[in-house]
Structure formats: structure tokens, C-alpha cells
Amino acid sequence: MKLHRESKGTITVASLLFIILSALAIYFLEMWSLMIILPLLVVYSLVFWFFRVPDREILDHKENVIAPVDGKVVMIKEVEEDEFIKGKAIQVSIFMSPLNVHICRYPVSGKVIYKKYHPGKYLVAWHEKSSTENERTTVAVESLTNHQVVFRQIAGYVARRIVFYCNEGDDAKAGHEFGFIKFGSRMDVFLPLDTEIICKIGDITKGGLDVIARMKE
């Protein structure tokens, strides 16, 4: 199983803790140590599972908006996007549980024209105000269909680290990685009002594969 580059520090700490706690359990509990070691092994395995990088065949897209993350669609509504678009847009929000793949992908192809990191709170990720009050990043892409598409990584109550690797001027390719969020969170995508929304609330998405919307040229 391929692991994400963001896993190094976490897996190193988890490995040391697993070894130390298992050794202490064996020393003090002897034959009863398995009662401690087995649950530790489950937790240790989940750390590896969280940082997995699945093999996915990413296609080229122009009009299609691709799911940026694995998760569940929890919101589709018309909103005011005040940071970059400064006007009305359709917001599609996808919630990620700690068991989902947490690679963040470009939803559209084009050119990165804006990026910004915002410190903030750690409200639960499904809270509507988390989009504007939580720790978050905002990225905007000028799409191949000449639309400005904004998407936002949002830290949740558990997620405490957001990373994004893109810079202004970079080429964005729908479905390809631009960042990572550790341990459960949400991604919002803000689309033009005339976008055809294909997904619906409750849909389970696969990042880089599923088409969630289609923009007009």
C-alpha cells in the first residue's frame, strides 16, 4: 500500500508509541498483554489506512467538475462567496470522515489565480459557519471554460493540519492532487450559478473520479 508523504511524522510517532506501550504491556502484564496490544494494533493499523494513496485513473476534463475529495455531499445551496467571487455562487460541500482518503484534488482544470491560508476556529466540519470561521485555505482557478471556480479546505474539530501545494500561476488539472487534510474535515466548491449540478445531498463521492457538476462553455 502506497502512503502519502504527509504520513512520515505521524507514522514515526505512532510506531514509537506502539513499540513502547506494547513493551510495557508485555513487561507488566505478561500473558494478559494481548488485551492491550491487540487494540493498540487496530489503532496503529488505522493510522496507516488513513494515509493510504489509492491508485486511480484520472481522466482529462474540460466542462466537468470533479469531486475534490472522498466523502459525503452534505450541502448544495446558493450562497454569497465574499472572499474572491464577491457574489452569488452555488456551494457544494463534501464532508470527510477520518476513514476517508484525505487527498485534496483540483475540481476543475485551468490556471490557479488565487490562494490564501486563513487561521481560525475548529467548529465541527459540518457546521455551516465552518466555511468562514474555521481554519481554512481558499484557492481559485480560472477554468478552461473561462469561469472562476473557488474551492476551500476546511479544518474540523478533529482536523488540525491543512497543507496545500499549489501556487498562483500553476496549471490545475481536474482530479490531480493539490493538498491534504489530516483527520477528518470538509471541502467546499463554489460554482457559477448556471452550472449543472449532477450530485445530490447524501451522495458518496470518490475524489478524482466522480463528476459532481458540469459547467457551460
mmCIF file of C-alpha atoms in Angstrom:
data_model
loop_
_atom_site.group_PDB
_atom_site.id
_atom_site.type_symbol
_atom_site.label_atom_id
_atom_site.label_comp_id
_atom_site.label_asym_id
_atom_site.label_seq_id
_atom_site.Cartn_x
_atom_site.Cartn_y
_atom_site.Cartn_z
ATOM 1 C CA MET A 1 0.000 0.000 0.000
ATOM 2 C CA LYS A 2 1.378 3.391 -1.033
ATOM 3 C CA LEU A 3 1.440 6.001 1.744
ATOM 4 C CA HIS A 4 1.107 9.760 1.414
ATOM 5 C CA ARG A 5 4.157 11.956 2.027
ATOM 6 C CA GLU A 6 2.341 13.685 4.905
ATOM 7 C CA SER A 7 2.359 10.384 6.804
ATOM 8 C CA LYS A 8 6.044 10.372 7.809
ATOM 9 C CA GLY A 9 5.889 12.285 11.073
ATOM 10 C CA THR A 10 2.607 10.769 12.258
ATOM 11 C CA ILE A 11 3.658 7.189 11.476
ATOM 12 C CA THR A 12 7.025 7.686 13.192
ATOM 13 C CA VAL A 13 5.306 8.862 16.388
ATOM 14 C CA ALA A 14 2.658 6.128 16.165
ATOM 15 C CA SER A 15 5.332 3.446 15.696
ATOM 16 C CA LEU A 16 7.318 4.603 18.719
ATOM 17 C CA LEU A 17 4.204 4.726 20.886
ATOM 18 C CA PHE A 18 3.101 1.278 19.714
ATOM 19 C CA ILE A 19 6.510 -0.248 20.488
ATOM 20 C CA ILE A 20 6.822 1.426 23.894
ATOM 21 C CA LEU A 21 3.287 0.653 25.059
ATOM 22 C CA SER A 22 3.456 -2.933 23.789
ATOM 23 C CA ALA A 23 6.775 -3.475 25.577
ATOM 24 C CA LEU A 24 5.353 -2.086 28.818
ATOM 25 C CA ALA A 25 2.282 -4.292 28.484
ATOM 26 C CA ILE A 26 4.407 -7.399 27.974
ATOM 27 C CA TYR A 27 6.675 -6.498 30.908
ATOM 28 C CA PHE A 28 3.904 -5.754 33.408
ATOM 29 C CA LEU A 29 1.003 -7.914 32.201
ATOM 30 C CA GLU A 30 2.833 -10.878 30.629
ATOM 31 C CA MET A 31 0.182 -13.315 29.309
ATOM 32 C CA TRP A 32 -2.543 -10.644 29.640
ATOM 33 C CA SER A 33 -0.613 -8.191 27.492
ATOM 34 C CA LEU A 34 -2.613 -9.131 24.385
ATOM 35 C CA MET A 35 -5.602 -7.336 25.898
ATOM 36 C CA ILE A 36 -3.601 -4.126 25.434
ATOM 37 C CA ILE A 37 -1.562 -4.979 22.334
ATOM 38 C CA LEU A 38 -4.473 -6.030 20.099
ATOM 39 C CA PRO A 39 -6.455 -2.752 20.483
ATOM 40 C CA LEU A 40 -3.188 -0.842 20.005
ATOM 41 C CA LEU A 41 -2.559 -2.798 16.814
ATOM 42 C CA VAL A 42 -6.006 -1.850 15.485
ATOM 43 C CA VAL A 43 -5.356 1.851 16.144
ATOM 44 C CA TYR A 44 -1.856 1.560 14.670
ATOM 45 C CA SER A 45 -3.277 -0.033 11.505
ATOM 46 C CA LEU A 46 -5.880 2.729 11.177
ATOM 47 C CA VAL A 47 -3.088 5.313 11.065
ATOM 48 C CA PHE A 48 -1.640 3.562 8.002
ATOM 49 C CA TRP A 49 -5.127 3.251 6.488
ATOM 50 C CA PHE A 50 -5.748 6.989 6.898
ATOM 51 C CA PHE A 51 -2.659 7.906 4.850
ATOM 52 C CA ARG A 52 -3.279 5.458 2.011
ATOM 53 C CA VAL A 53 -2.927 6.648 -1.581
ATOM 54 C CA PRO A 54 -5.288 4.651 -3.819
ATOM 55 C CA ASP A 55 -4.474 4.028 -7.476
ATOM 56 C CA ARG A 56 -6.963 5.954 -9.594
ATOM 57 C CA GLU A 57 -7.069 6.560 -13.320
ATOM 58 C CA ILE A 58 -7.558 10.313 -13.662
ATOM 59 C CA LEU A 59 -9.062 11.419 -16.983
ATOM 60 C CA ASP A 60 -8.829 14.797 -18.730
ATOM 61 C CA HIS A 61 -11.805 17.098 -18.173
ATOM 62 C CA LYS A 62 -12.964 20.454 -19.507
ATOM 63 C CA GLU A 63 -16.606 21.126 -18.622
ATOM 64 C CA ASN A 64 -16.803 18.518 -15.854
ATOM 65 C CA VAL A 65 -16.382 19.422 -12.180
ATOM 66 C CA ILE A 66 -14.760 16.500 -10.384
ATOM 67 C CA ALA A 67 -15.239 15.520 -6.739
ATOM 68 C CA PRO A 68 -12.202 17.028 -4.968
ATOM 69 C CA VAL A 69 -12.258 14.519 -2.106
ATOM 70 C CA ASP A 70 -13.683 11.218 -0.925
ATOM 71 C CA GLY A 71 -16.663 11.821 1.303
ATOM 72 C CA LYS A 72 -20.360 12.628 1.508
ATOM 73 C CA VAL A 73 -22.178 15.551 -0.094
ATOM 74 C CA VAL A 74 -23.723 17.469 2.808
ATOM 75 C CA MET A 75 -24.700 20.788 1.244
ATOM 76 C CA ILE A 76 -25.825 22.165 -2.130
ATOM 77 C CA LYS A 77 -27.134 25.731 -1.974
ATOM 78 C CA GLU A 78 -26.877 29.216 -3.429
ATOM 79 C CA VAL A 79 -24.669 31.423 -1.263
ATOM 80 C CA GLU A 80 -22.710 34.678 -1.264
ATOM 81 C CA GLU A 81 -18.987 33.949 -1.740
ATOM 82 C CA ASP A 82 -17.384 37.073 -0.269
ATOM 83 C CA GLU A 83 -13.674 36.296 -0.393
ATOM 84 C CA PHE A 84 -12.922 36.031 -4.109
ATOM 85 C CA ILE A 85 -16.027 35.797 -6.294
ATOM 86 C CA LYS A 86 -17.743 38.523 -4.225
ATOM 87 C CA GLY A 87 -21.135 37.458 -5.445
ATOM 88 C CA LYS A 88 -23.583 34.614 -5.643
ATOM 89 C CA ALA A 89 -22.413 31.070 -6.336
ATOM 90 C CA ILE A 90 -23.567 27.501 -5.874
ATOM 91 C CA GLN A 91 -21.800 25.887 -2.920
ATOM 92 C CA VAL A 92 -21.244 22.125 -2.935
ATOM 93 C CA SER A 93 -19.802 20.817 0.348
ATOM 94 C CA ILE A 94 -18.317 17.367 0.889
ATOM 95 C CA PHE A 95 -17.660 16.059 4.399
ATOM 96 C CA MET A 96 -14.780 13.637 5.042
ATOM 97 C CA SER A 97 -14.748 11.225 7.963
ATOM 98 C CA PRO A 98 -11.411 10.092 9.470
ATOM 99 C CA LEU A 99 -11.760 6.849 7.474
ATOM 100 C CA ASN A 100 -11.895 8.585 4.086
ATOM 101 C CA VAL A 101 -8.904 9.189 1.807
ATOM 102 C CA HIS A 102 -7.833 12.742 2.661
ATOM 103 C CA ILE A 103 -6.045 13.738 -0.530
ATOM 104 C CA CYS A 104 -7.461 17.024 -1.863
ATOM 105 C CA ARG A 105 -7.767 17.341 -5.645
ATOM 106 C CA TYR A 106 -8.483 20.108 -8.125
ATOM 107 C CA PRO A 107 -12.184 20.044 -9.048
ATOM 108 C CA VAL A 108 -11.565 21.728 -12.415
ATOM 109 C CA SER A 109 -8.767 22.206 -14.924
ATOM 110 C CA GLY A 110 -7.321 25.627 -15.660
ATOM 111 C CA LYS A 111 -4.933 28.118 -14.047
ATOM 112 C CA VAL A 112 -4.514 28.881 -10.323
ATOM 113 C CA ILE A 113 -5.220 32.604 -9.907
ATOM 114 C CA TYR A 114 -5.575 32.918 -6.116
ATOM 115 C CA LYS A 115 -4.533 31.155 -2.918
ATOM 116 C CA LYS A 116 -4.745 32.147 0.727
ATOM 117 C CA TYR A 117 -4.479 30.498 4.156
ATOM 118 C CA HIS A 118 -6.791 31.643 6.969
ATOM 119 C CA PRO A 119 -6.241 30.791 10.647
ATOM 120 C CA GLY A 120 -9.463 30.244 12.548
ATOM 121 C CA LYS A 121 -11.654 28.141 14.807
ATOM 122 C CA TYR A 122 -12.233 24.368 14.862
ATOM 123 C CA LEU A 123 -16.004 24.057 14.725
ATOM 124 C CA VAL A 124 -17.311 20.646 13.658
ATOM 125 C CA ALA A 125 -16.778 20.423 9.889
ATOM 126 C CA TRP A 126 -20.484 20.038 9.022
ATOM 127 C CA HIS A 127 -21.336 23.316 10.784
ATOM 128 C CA GLU A 128 -22.397 25.881 8.155
ATOM 129 C CA LYS A 129 -20.237 28.640 9.708
ATOM 130 C CA SER A 130 -17.110 26.474 9.476
ATOM 131 C CA SER A 131 -16.743 27.650 5.858
ATOM 132 C CA THR A 132 -15.985 31.200 7.028
ATOM 133 C CA GLU A 133 -14.842 30.833 10.659
ATOM 134 C CA ASN A 134 -12.668 27.702 10.799
ATOM 135 C CA GLU A 135 -9.012 27.361 9.850
ATOM 136 C CA ARG A 136 -9.131 27.054 6.073
ATOM 137 C CA THR A 137 -7.455 27.630 2.742
ATOM 138 C CA THR A 138 -9.029 29.191 -0.324
ATOM 139 C CA VAL A 139 -7.925 28.514 -3.908
ATOM 140 C CA ALA A 140 -9.396 29.955 -7.098
ATOM 141 C CA VAL A 141 -8.921 28.582 -10.610
ATOM 142 C CA GLU A 142 -9.712 30.199 -13.949
ATOM 143 C CA SER A 143 -11.226 27.159 -15.622
ATOM 144 C CA LEU A 144 -10.859 26.005 -19.227
ATOM 145 C CA THR A 145 -14.466 27.148 -19.697
ATOM 146 C CA ASN A 146 -13.472 30.692 -18.609
ATOM 147 C CA HIS A 147 -15.202 30.535 -15.230
ATOM 148 C CA GLN A 148 -13.762 31.394 -11.825
ATOM 149 C CA VAL A 149 -14.142 28.395 -9.521
ATOM 150 C CA VAL A 150 -13.305 28.693 -5.827
ATOM 151 C CA PHE A 151 -12.672 25.752 -3.513
ATOM 152 C CA ARG A 152 -11.865 25.679 0.165
ATOM 153 C CA GLN A 153 -10.205 23.178 2.513
ATOM 154 C CA ILE A 154 -11.774 23.468 5.963
ATOM 155 C CA ALA A 155 -10.330 22.106 9.188
ATOM 156 C CA GLY A 156 -12.818 20.407 11.508
ATOM 157 C CA TYR A 157 -12.987 19.620 15.201
ATOM 158 C CA VAL A 158 -10.509 16.754 14.775
ATOM 159 C CA ALA A 159 -8.511 18.012 11.770
ATOM 160 C CA ARG A 160 -5.673 20.246 12.926
ATOM 161 C CA ARG A 161 -3.405 20.423 9.900
ATOM 162 C CA ILE A 162 -4.137 21.576 6.375
ATOM 163 C CA VAL A 163 -1.490 21.580 3.654
ATOM 164 C CA PHE A 164 -1.759 22.794 0.073
ATOM 165 C CA TYR A 165 0.990 22.697 -2.500
ATOM 166 C CA CYS A 166 -0.346 24.918 -5.304
ATOM 167 C CA ASN A 167 0.839 28.427 -6.153
ATOM 168 C CA GLU A 168 -0.632 31.213 -8.224
ATOM 169 C CA GLY A 169 0.184 30.602 -11.873
ATOM 170 C CA ASP A 170 0.225 26.815 -11.560
ATOM 171 C CA ASP A 171 -1.645 24.682 -14.063
ATOM 172 C CA ALA A 172 -4.609 22.969 -12.384
ATOM 173 C CA LYS A 173 -5.664 19.557 -13.632
ATOM 174 C CA ALA A 174 -9.039 18.239 -12.512
ATOM 175 C CA GLY A 175 -8.669 15.195 -10.285
ATOM 176 C CA HIS A 176 -4.971 15.746 -9.547
ATOM 177 C CA GLU A 177 -3.693 16.452 -6.027
ATOM 178 C CA PHE A 178 -3.171 19.957 -4.689
ATOM 179 C CA GLY A 179 -3.217 19.334 -0.928
ATOM 180 C CA PHE A 180 -4.036 17.169 2.090
ATOM 181 C CA ILE A 181 -6.042 17.492 5.329
ATOM 182 C CA LYS A 182 -5.268 15.398 8.408
ATOM 183 C CA PHE A 183 -8.029 13.573 10.280
ATOM 184 C CA GLY A 184 -11.494 14.490 9.088
ATOM 185 C CA SER A 185 -12.738 17.718 7.571
ATOM 186 C CA ARG A 186 -14.672 19.285 4.681
ATOM 187 C CA MET A 187 -14.196 20.774 1.253
ATOM 188 C CA ASP A 188 -16.417 23.441 -0.292
ATOM 189 C CA VAL A 189 -16.598 24.139 -4.019
ATOM 190 C CA PHE A 190 -18.164 27.391 -5.279
ATOM 191 C CA LEU A 191 -19.501 27.227 -8.835
ATOM 192 C CA PRO A 192 -21.209 29.651 -11.270
ATOM 193 C CA LEU A 193 -24.988 29.890 -10.902
ATOM 194 C CA ASP A 194 -25.636 28.369 -14.329
ATOM 195 C CA THR A 195 -23.637 25.226 -13.506
ATOM 196 C CA GLU A 196 -25.497 21.944 -13.952
ATOM 197 C CA ILE A 197 -25.307 20.169 -10.588
ATOM 198 C CA ILE A 198 -25.178 16.399 -11.039
ATOM 199 C CA CYS A 199 -24.654 15.246 -7.455
ATOM 200 C CA LYS A 200 -27.264 15.412 -4.693
ATOM 201 C CA ILE A 201 -27.137 15.628 -0.909
ATOM 202 C CA GLY A 202 -26.211 12.270 0.595
ATOM 203 C CA ASP A 203 -24.142 11.101 -2.397
ATOM 204 C CA ILE A 204 -20.855 9.345 -1.589
ATOM 205 C CA THR A 205 -18.018 10.699 -3.730
ATOM 206 C CA LYS A 206 -14.678 9.348 -4.894
ATOM 207 C CA GLY A 207 -12.145 12.130 -5.301
ATOM 208 C CA GLY A 208 -10.725 12.464 -8.786
ATOM 209 C CA LEU A 209 -13.289 10.093 -10.298
ATOM 210 C CA ASP A 210 -16.883 11.221 -9.765
ATOM 211 C CA VAL A 211 -18.397 14.087 -11.742
ATOM 212 C CA ILE A 212 -20.378 16.326 -9.388
ATOM 213 C CA ALA A 213 -21.288 19.127 -11.809
ATOM 214 C CA ARG A 214 -20.892 20.345 -15.382
ATOM 215 C CA MET A 215 -20.150 23.926 -16.427
ATOM 216 C CA LYS A 216 -21.281 25.615 -19.625
ATOM 217 C CA GLU A 217 -18.657 26.817 -22.074
#
